Amino acid sequence: MTVVGPFGLSVQDRDLTRDVQAGLDAVEAALSESVKSDVPFITVTASHLIEAGGKRFRPLLLLLAAQFGDAGAPGVVPAAVVVELTHLATLYHDDVMDEAPVRRGAPSANSRWDNSVAILTGDFLFSRASQVLADLGPEAVRLQADAFERLVTGQILETQGPGPGTDPLHHYLDVLAGKTGSLIAASCKIGALMAGADPLVVDTLSEYGERIGIAFQLADDVLDIASDGHESGKTPGTDLREGVPTLPTLLLQQMPADPADPEDTRLRELLAQDLADDELHAEALRLLRRHPALERARRETLRQAEEARALLAPLPACPAKEALEALCDSVAIRTM
């Protein structure tokens, strides 16, 4: 059994292992080339997150989706570069909005330089993604534009918050579908499209991508609370400190308060106040790690991953399908 890609994805088929690993290597080389600029400083800032590593989850899914057609088609690797550049650009912007000091185990661009440099570097990556995308044809351009619109809309909805009468958890899942699911769905769809897969296969993989994308983000929500930071590469409890609602805190709010449990009472008090103070933040993080809401969040993540797996049922049996099913397990395992 060999391993390809993020999450320790195990793939038993040697041909698939070889093809996907070769594709990931080609994507990595192209990413490094795509961020080079005539201005040396821009090359440094644009290379910052690429050099920090990352899961390359979107390119992996795109390459696996391409296996349902001609995986060696000339547009496949460039399309994978486009989705990863787009994703990286959003990370630069996210870190500014979150005031995050760490990304992928390294200082974030905004903390290493400043917010202006981080924002403009993200814009530079968007422009480079657009240059690559322009050679892939109008349908790919349209798919990427639609995904980008949904991504930005999801971010705005998150910033705006749920409106009156809107269920906060439902609003949050809508935000995730836009912010995270849209680009992952596009990765699967463009990969299959570039490979010339059957239209029904293209649509099925797109639906799978959105669902696994939501599960992927929910797993991140759990990790943000449960991990020590090594797994996620980010400072634990970042969203908690910023007062950003995520699955564990939203589920806690849905649960009835237990006046007989002093830890439950204290946690709710903490979540109602500013957690910028390090001691209060650490206390809230410790209590949330022990609260039943975290286990409920784990179960919801598992449910979303199983729904993603069920969407794959109509696809023909093949090693790529097995790999996509294994990703459902791997995403869920991250929460354990």
XYZ file of C-alpha atoms in Angstrom:
336
model
C 0.000 0.000 0.000
C 1.404 3.375 -0.988
C 0.545 6.896 0.041
C -0.386 9.839 -2.162
C -1.334 13.362 -1.209
C -2.673 14.907 1.990
C -4.138 13.246 5.067
C -2.005 10.146 4.493
C -4.354 9.045 1.734
C -3.660 5.401 1.061
C -3.980 4.182 -2.515
C -3.463 0.545 -3.421
C -3.329 0.962 -7.193
C 0.256 1.543 -8.327
C -0.691 3.159 -11.629
C -2.945 5.665 -9.883
C -0.274 6.341 -7.290
C 2.270 7.045 -10.008
C -0.049 9.223 -12.083
C -1.330 11.326 -9.207
C 2.082 11.787 -7.627
C 3.510 12.842 -10.988
C 0.659 15.299 -11.330
C 1.243 16.731 -7.854
C 4.955 17.105 -8.612
C 4.134 18.934 -11.829
C 1.689 21.195 -9.996
C 4.301 22.003 -7.354
C 6.880 22.950 -9.966
C 4.361 25.050 -11.879
C 3.252 26.826 -8.710
C 6.826 27.889 -7.982
C 7.233 29.194 -11.517
C 3.877 30.949 -11.594
C 4.670 33.272 -8.673
C 7.989 34.548 -9.995
C 8.044 38.269 -10.693
C 10.460 40.771 -12.174
C 10.224 42.443 -8.744
C 12.249 40.240 -6.344
C 10.232 41.294 -3.280
C 6.988 40.144 -4.912
C 8.571 36.772 -5.664
C 9.473 36.435 -1.988
C 6.032 37.384 -0.666
C 4.159 35.337 -3.285
C 6.323 32.281 -2.584
C 5.825 32.568 1.171
C 2.866 30.196 1.560
C 3.963 27.886 -1.252
C 7.260 27.308 0.531
C 5.410 26.781 3.813
C 3.878 23.669 2.267
C 0.243 22.716 2.555
C -2.054 19.819 1.856
C -2.678 20.633 -1.834
C -6.149 19.233 -1.226
C -7.728 20.989 -4.217
C -5.082 19.903 -6.756
C -5.313 16.345 -5.431
C -9.071 16.258 -5.913
C -8.731 17.785 -9.368
C -6.192 15.154 -10.403
C -8.363 12.339 -9.049
C -11.407 13.752 -10.880
C -9.367 13.811 -14.095
C -8.895 10.048 -13.767
C -12.495 9.633 -14.941
C -11.404 10.860 -18.376
C -8.037 11.475 -20.014
C -5.912 12.252 -16.965
C -3.001 13.264 -19.186
C -4.961 15.938 -21.056
C -2.935 19.154 -21.395
C -5.307 21.314 -19.353
C -5.322 19.177 -16.207
C -2.135 20.351 -14.468
C -2.657 24.050 -15.336
C -6.197 23.803 -13.943
C -4.793 22.379 -10.710
C -2.389 25.313 -10.539
C -5.308 27.731 -10.989
C -7.357 26.344 -8.111
C -4.373 26.227 -5.763
C -3.286 29.785 -6.621
C -6.848 30.939 -5.994
C -6.914 29.134 -2.665
C -3.528 30.556 -1.625
C -4.674 34.072 -2.509
C -7.688 33.715 -0.217
C -5.402 32.606 2.623
C -3.415 35.839 2.406
C -6.659 37.779 2.671
C -8.091 35.532 5.403
C -5.056 36.088 7.611
C -5.527 39.856 7.367
C -9.195 39.599 8.323
C -8.460 37.162 11.148
C -5.294 38.961 12.267
C -3.738 35.495 12.320
C -0.058 35.385 13.367
C 0.619 31.862 12.043
C -0.246 30.009 8.850
C 0.964 26.478 8.040
C 3.339 26.556 10.982
C 5.100 29.710 9.753
C 4.537 33.424 10.429
C 1.633 34.657 8.313
C 2.414 37.180 5.584
C 0.630 39.958 7.450
C 2.684 39.368 10.585
C 5.960 38.922 8.703
C 5.398 42.082 6.631
C 2.120 43.962 7.071
C -1.543 43.882 6.037
C -1.025 45.897 2.865
C 1.665 43.534 1.596
C -0.500 40.507 2.411
C -3.555 41.910 0.627
C -1.617 42.971 -2.458
C 0.190 39.621 -2.602
C -3.172 37.866 -2.573
C -4.267 40.102 -5.444
C -1.072 39.239 -7.316
C -1.826 35.523 -6.958
C -5.356 36.077 -8.260
C -3.909 37.798 -11.319
C -1.496 34.939 -11.977
C -4.324 32.410 -11.616
C -6.307 34.395 -14.182
C -3.403 34.348 -16.630
C -3.175 30.545 -16.452
C -6.957 30.193 -16.594
C -7.228 32.270 -19.773
C -5.570 29.453 -21.738
C -8.058 26.810 -20.556
C -11.080 28.022 -22.496
C -14.272 29.961 -21.761
C -16.068 27.166 -19.907
C -13.232 26.827 -17.391
C -13.138 30.610 -16.998
C -16.884 30.647 -16.315
C -16.655 27.843 -13.756
C -13.826 29.568 -11.922
C -15.663 32.908 -11.988
C -18.814 31.316 -10.577
C -16.820 29.591 -7.840
C -15.011 32.812 -6.992
C -18.303 34.703 -6.756
C -19.670 32.091 -4.360
C -16.457 32.163 -2.343
C -16.605 35.940 -1.892
C -20.345 35.828 -1.176
C -19.712 33.245 1.538
C -17.075 35.484 3.087
C -19.429 38.472 3.041
C -22.238 36.409 4.589
C -19.859 35.353 7.338
C -18.861 38.962 7.975
C -22.495 40.105 7.954
C -23.719 37.316 10.221
C -27.159 35.652 10.250
C -30.128 37.940 9.735
C -33.176 38.166 12.021
C -35.009 34.860 12.216
C -32.187 32.975 10.505
C -30.905 29.847 12.227
C -27.208 30.535 13.005
C -26.154 26.952 12.276
C -27.964 26.905 8.921
C -26.395 30.256 8.068
C -22.974 28.902 8.989
C -23.326 25.853 6.741
C -24.352 28.155 3.890
C -21.211 30.199 4.548
C -19.061 27.056 4.399
C -20.670 25.932 1.149
C -19.610 29.243 -0.356
C -16.272 29.898 1.306
C -14.890 26.370 1.129
C -17.212 24.075 -0.792
C -17.404 26.219 -3.923
C -13.723 26.088 -4.848
C -13.383 22.405 -3.972
C -16.464 21.626 -6.074
C -14.923 23.636 -8.903
C -11.668 21.699 -8.519
C -13.462 18.406 -9.093
C -15.607 19.782 -11.902
C -12.785 21.464 -13.811
C -10.548 18.402 -13.405
C -13.194 16.123 -14.910
C -14.029 18.711 -17.569
C -10.419 19.166 -18.683
C -10.111 15.383 -18.931
C -13.199 15.122 -21.127
C -15.235 13.027 -18.674
C -18.910 12.264 -19.256
C -21.158 15.232 -18.261
C -22.988 13.150 -15.637
C -19.650 12.227 -14.088
C -18.607 15.894 -14.117
C -21.768 16.920 -12.245
C -21.495 14.056 -9.760
C -17.909 14.925 -8.919
C -18.869 18.571 -8.479
C -21.557 17.632 -5.941
C -19.103 15.363 -4.153
C -16.520 18.149 -4.059
C -18.905 20.570 -2.385
C -19.922 18.046 0.250
C -16.382 16.883 1.022
C -15.373 20.538 1.139
C -17.919 21.228 3.864
C -16.757 18.141 5.774
C -13.167 19.313 5.342
C -13.949 22.700 6.900
C -15.970 21.174 9.735
C -12.993 18.957 10.494
C -10.893 22.128 10.635
C -13.399 23.586 13.105
C -12.914 20.589 15.379
C -9.136 20.720 14.967
C -9.101 24.435 15.790
C -10.415 23.514 19.230
C -9.049 20.018 19.816
C -5.495 20.166 18.404
C -2.327 21.757 19.723
C -1.691 23.494 16.400
C 0.725 21.004 14.845
C -1.995 19.264 12.824
C -3.629 22.417 11.486
C -0.517 24.590 11.285
C -2.476 27.428 12.850
C -2.737 28.866 16.349
C -5.389 26.825 18.231
C -8.609 28.646 19.037
C -8.086 31.471 16.532
C -11.791 31.692 15.691
C -12.655 31.418 19.378
C -10.432 34.376 20.200
C -11.935 36.456 17.394
C -15.491 35.600 18.386
C -16.112 33.873 15.041
C -18.811 31.185 15.433
C -17.832 27.697 14.291
C -19.526 24.318 14.528
C -18.574 23.510 18.159
C -19.731 26.874 19.542
C -22.893 26.925 17.422
C -23.839 23.443 18.610
C -23.168 24.494 22.200
C -25.553 27.427 21.778
C -28.247 25.010 20.589
C -27.804 22.814 23.650
C -29.771 23.693 26.807
C -27.674 25.203 29.577
C -26.958 22.923 32.521
C -27.085 25.009 35.714
C -25.857 21.997 37.684
C -22.608 21.932 35.680
C -20.291 24.794 36.726
C -18.013 24.221 33.721
C -20.935 24.595 31.300
C -22.018 27.797 33.062
C -18.509 29.219 33.067
C -17.922 28.355 29.395
C -21.105 30.142 28.334
C -20.029 33.182 30.356
C -16.651 33.207 28.640
C -18.105 32.838 25.152
C -20.278 35.894 25.809
C -17.246 38.132 26.380
C -14.087 39.291 24.639
C -11.483 36.508 24.621
C -8.555 38.645 23.528
C -7.072 38.128 26.974
C -4.716 35.123 26.849
C -5.825 33.660 30.191
C -9.537 33.883 29.406
C -8.935 32.450 25.933
C -6.961 29.513 27.338
C -9.678 28.818 29.902
C -12.428 28.870 27.279
C -10.405 26.583 25.008
C -9.819 24.124 27.847
C -13.500 24.013 28.818
C -14.722 23.677 25.232
C -12.392 20.730 24.684
C -14.217 18.924 27.510
C -17.729 19.983 26.544
C -20.151 17.533 24.841
C -20.576 20.070 22.024
C -17.164 19.110 20.674
C -18.187 15.461 20.358
C -21.395 16.512 18.624
C -19.273 18.510 16.193
C -17.217 15.406 15.478
C -20.371 13.397 14.748
C -21.707 16.074 12.392
C -18.400 16.052 10.515
C -18.662 12.278 10.132
C -22.223 12.647 8.822
C -21.152 15.156 6.184
C -18.281 12.887 5.111
C -20.670 9.945 4.756
C -23.003 12.053 2.612
C -20.057 12.854 0.364
C -19.276 9.143 0.047
C -22.900 8.344 -0.877
C -22.748 10.826 -3.772
C -20.017 8.722 -5.381
C -22.289 5.665 -5.738
C -23.277 6.277 -9.402
C -19.657 6.530 -10.563
C -18.046 3.503 -12.222
C -15.852 1.379 -9.981
C -12.201 2.302 -10.415
C -9.125 3.122 -8.298
C -9.902 6.856 -8.454
C -13.351 6.272 -6.980
C -11.784 4.205 -4.188
C -9.358 7.043 -3.505
C -12.189 9.586 -3.290
C -14.017 7.283 -0.871
C -10.829 6.988 1.188
C -10.678 10.780 1.402
C -14.040 10.718 3.197
C -12.455 8.493 5.850
C -9.309 10.600 6.017
C -11.194 13.872 6.516
C -13.204 12.305 9.310
C -10.150 10.750 10.962
C -8.622 14.215 11.298
C -11.275 15.009 13.919
C -10.480 12.040 16.154
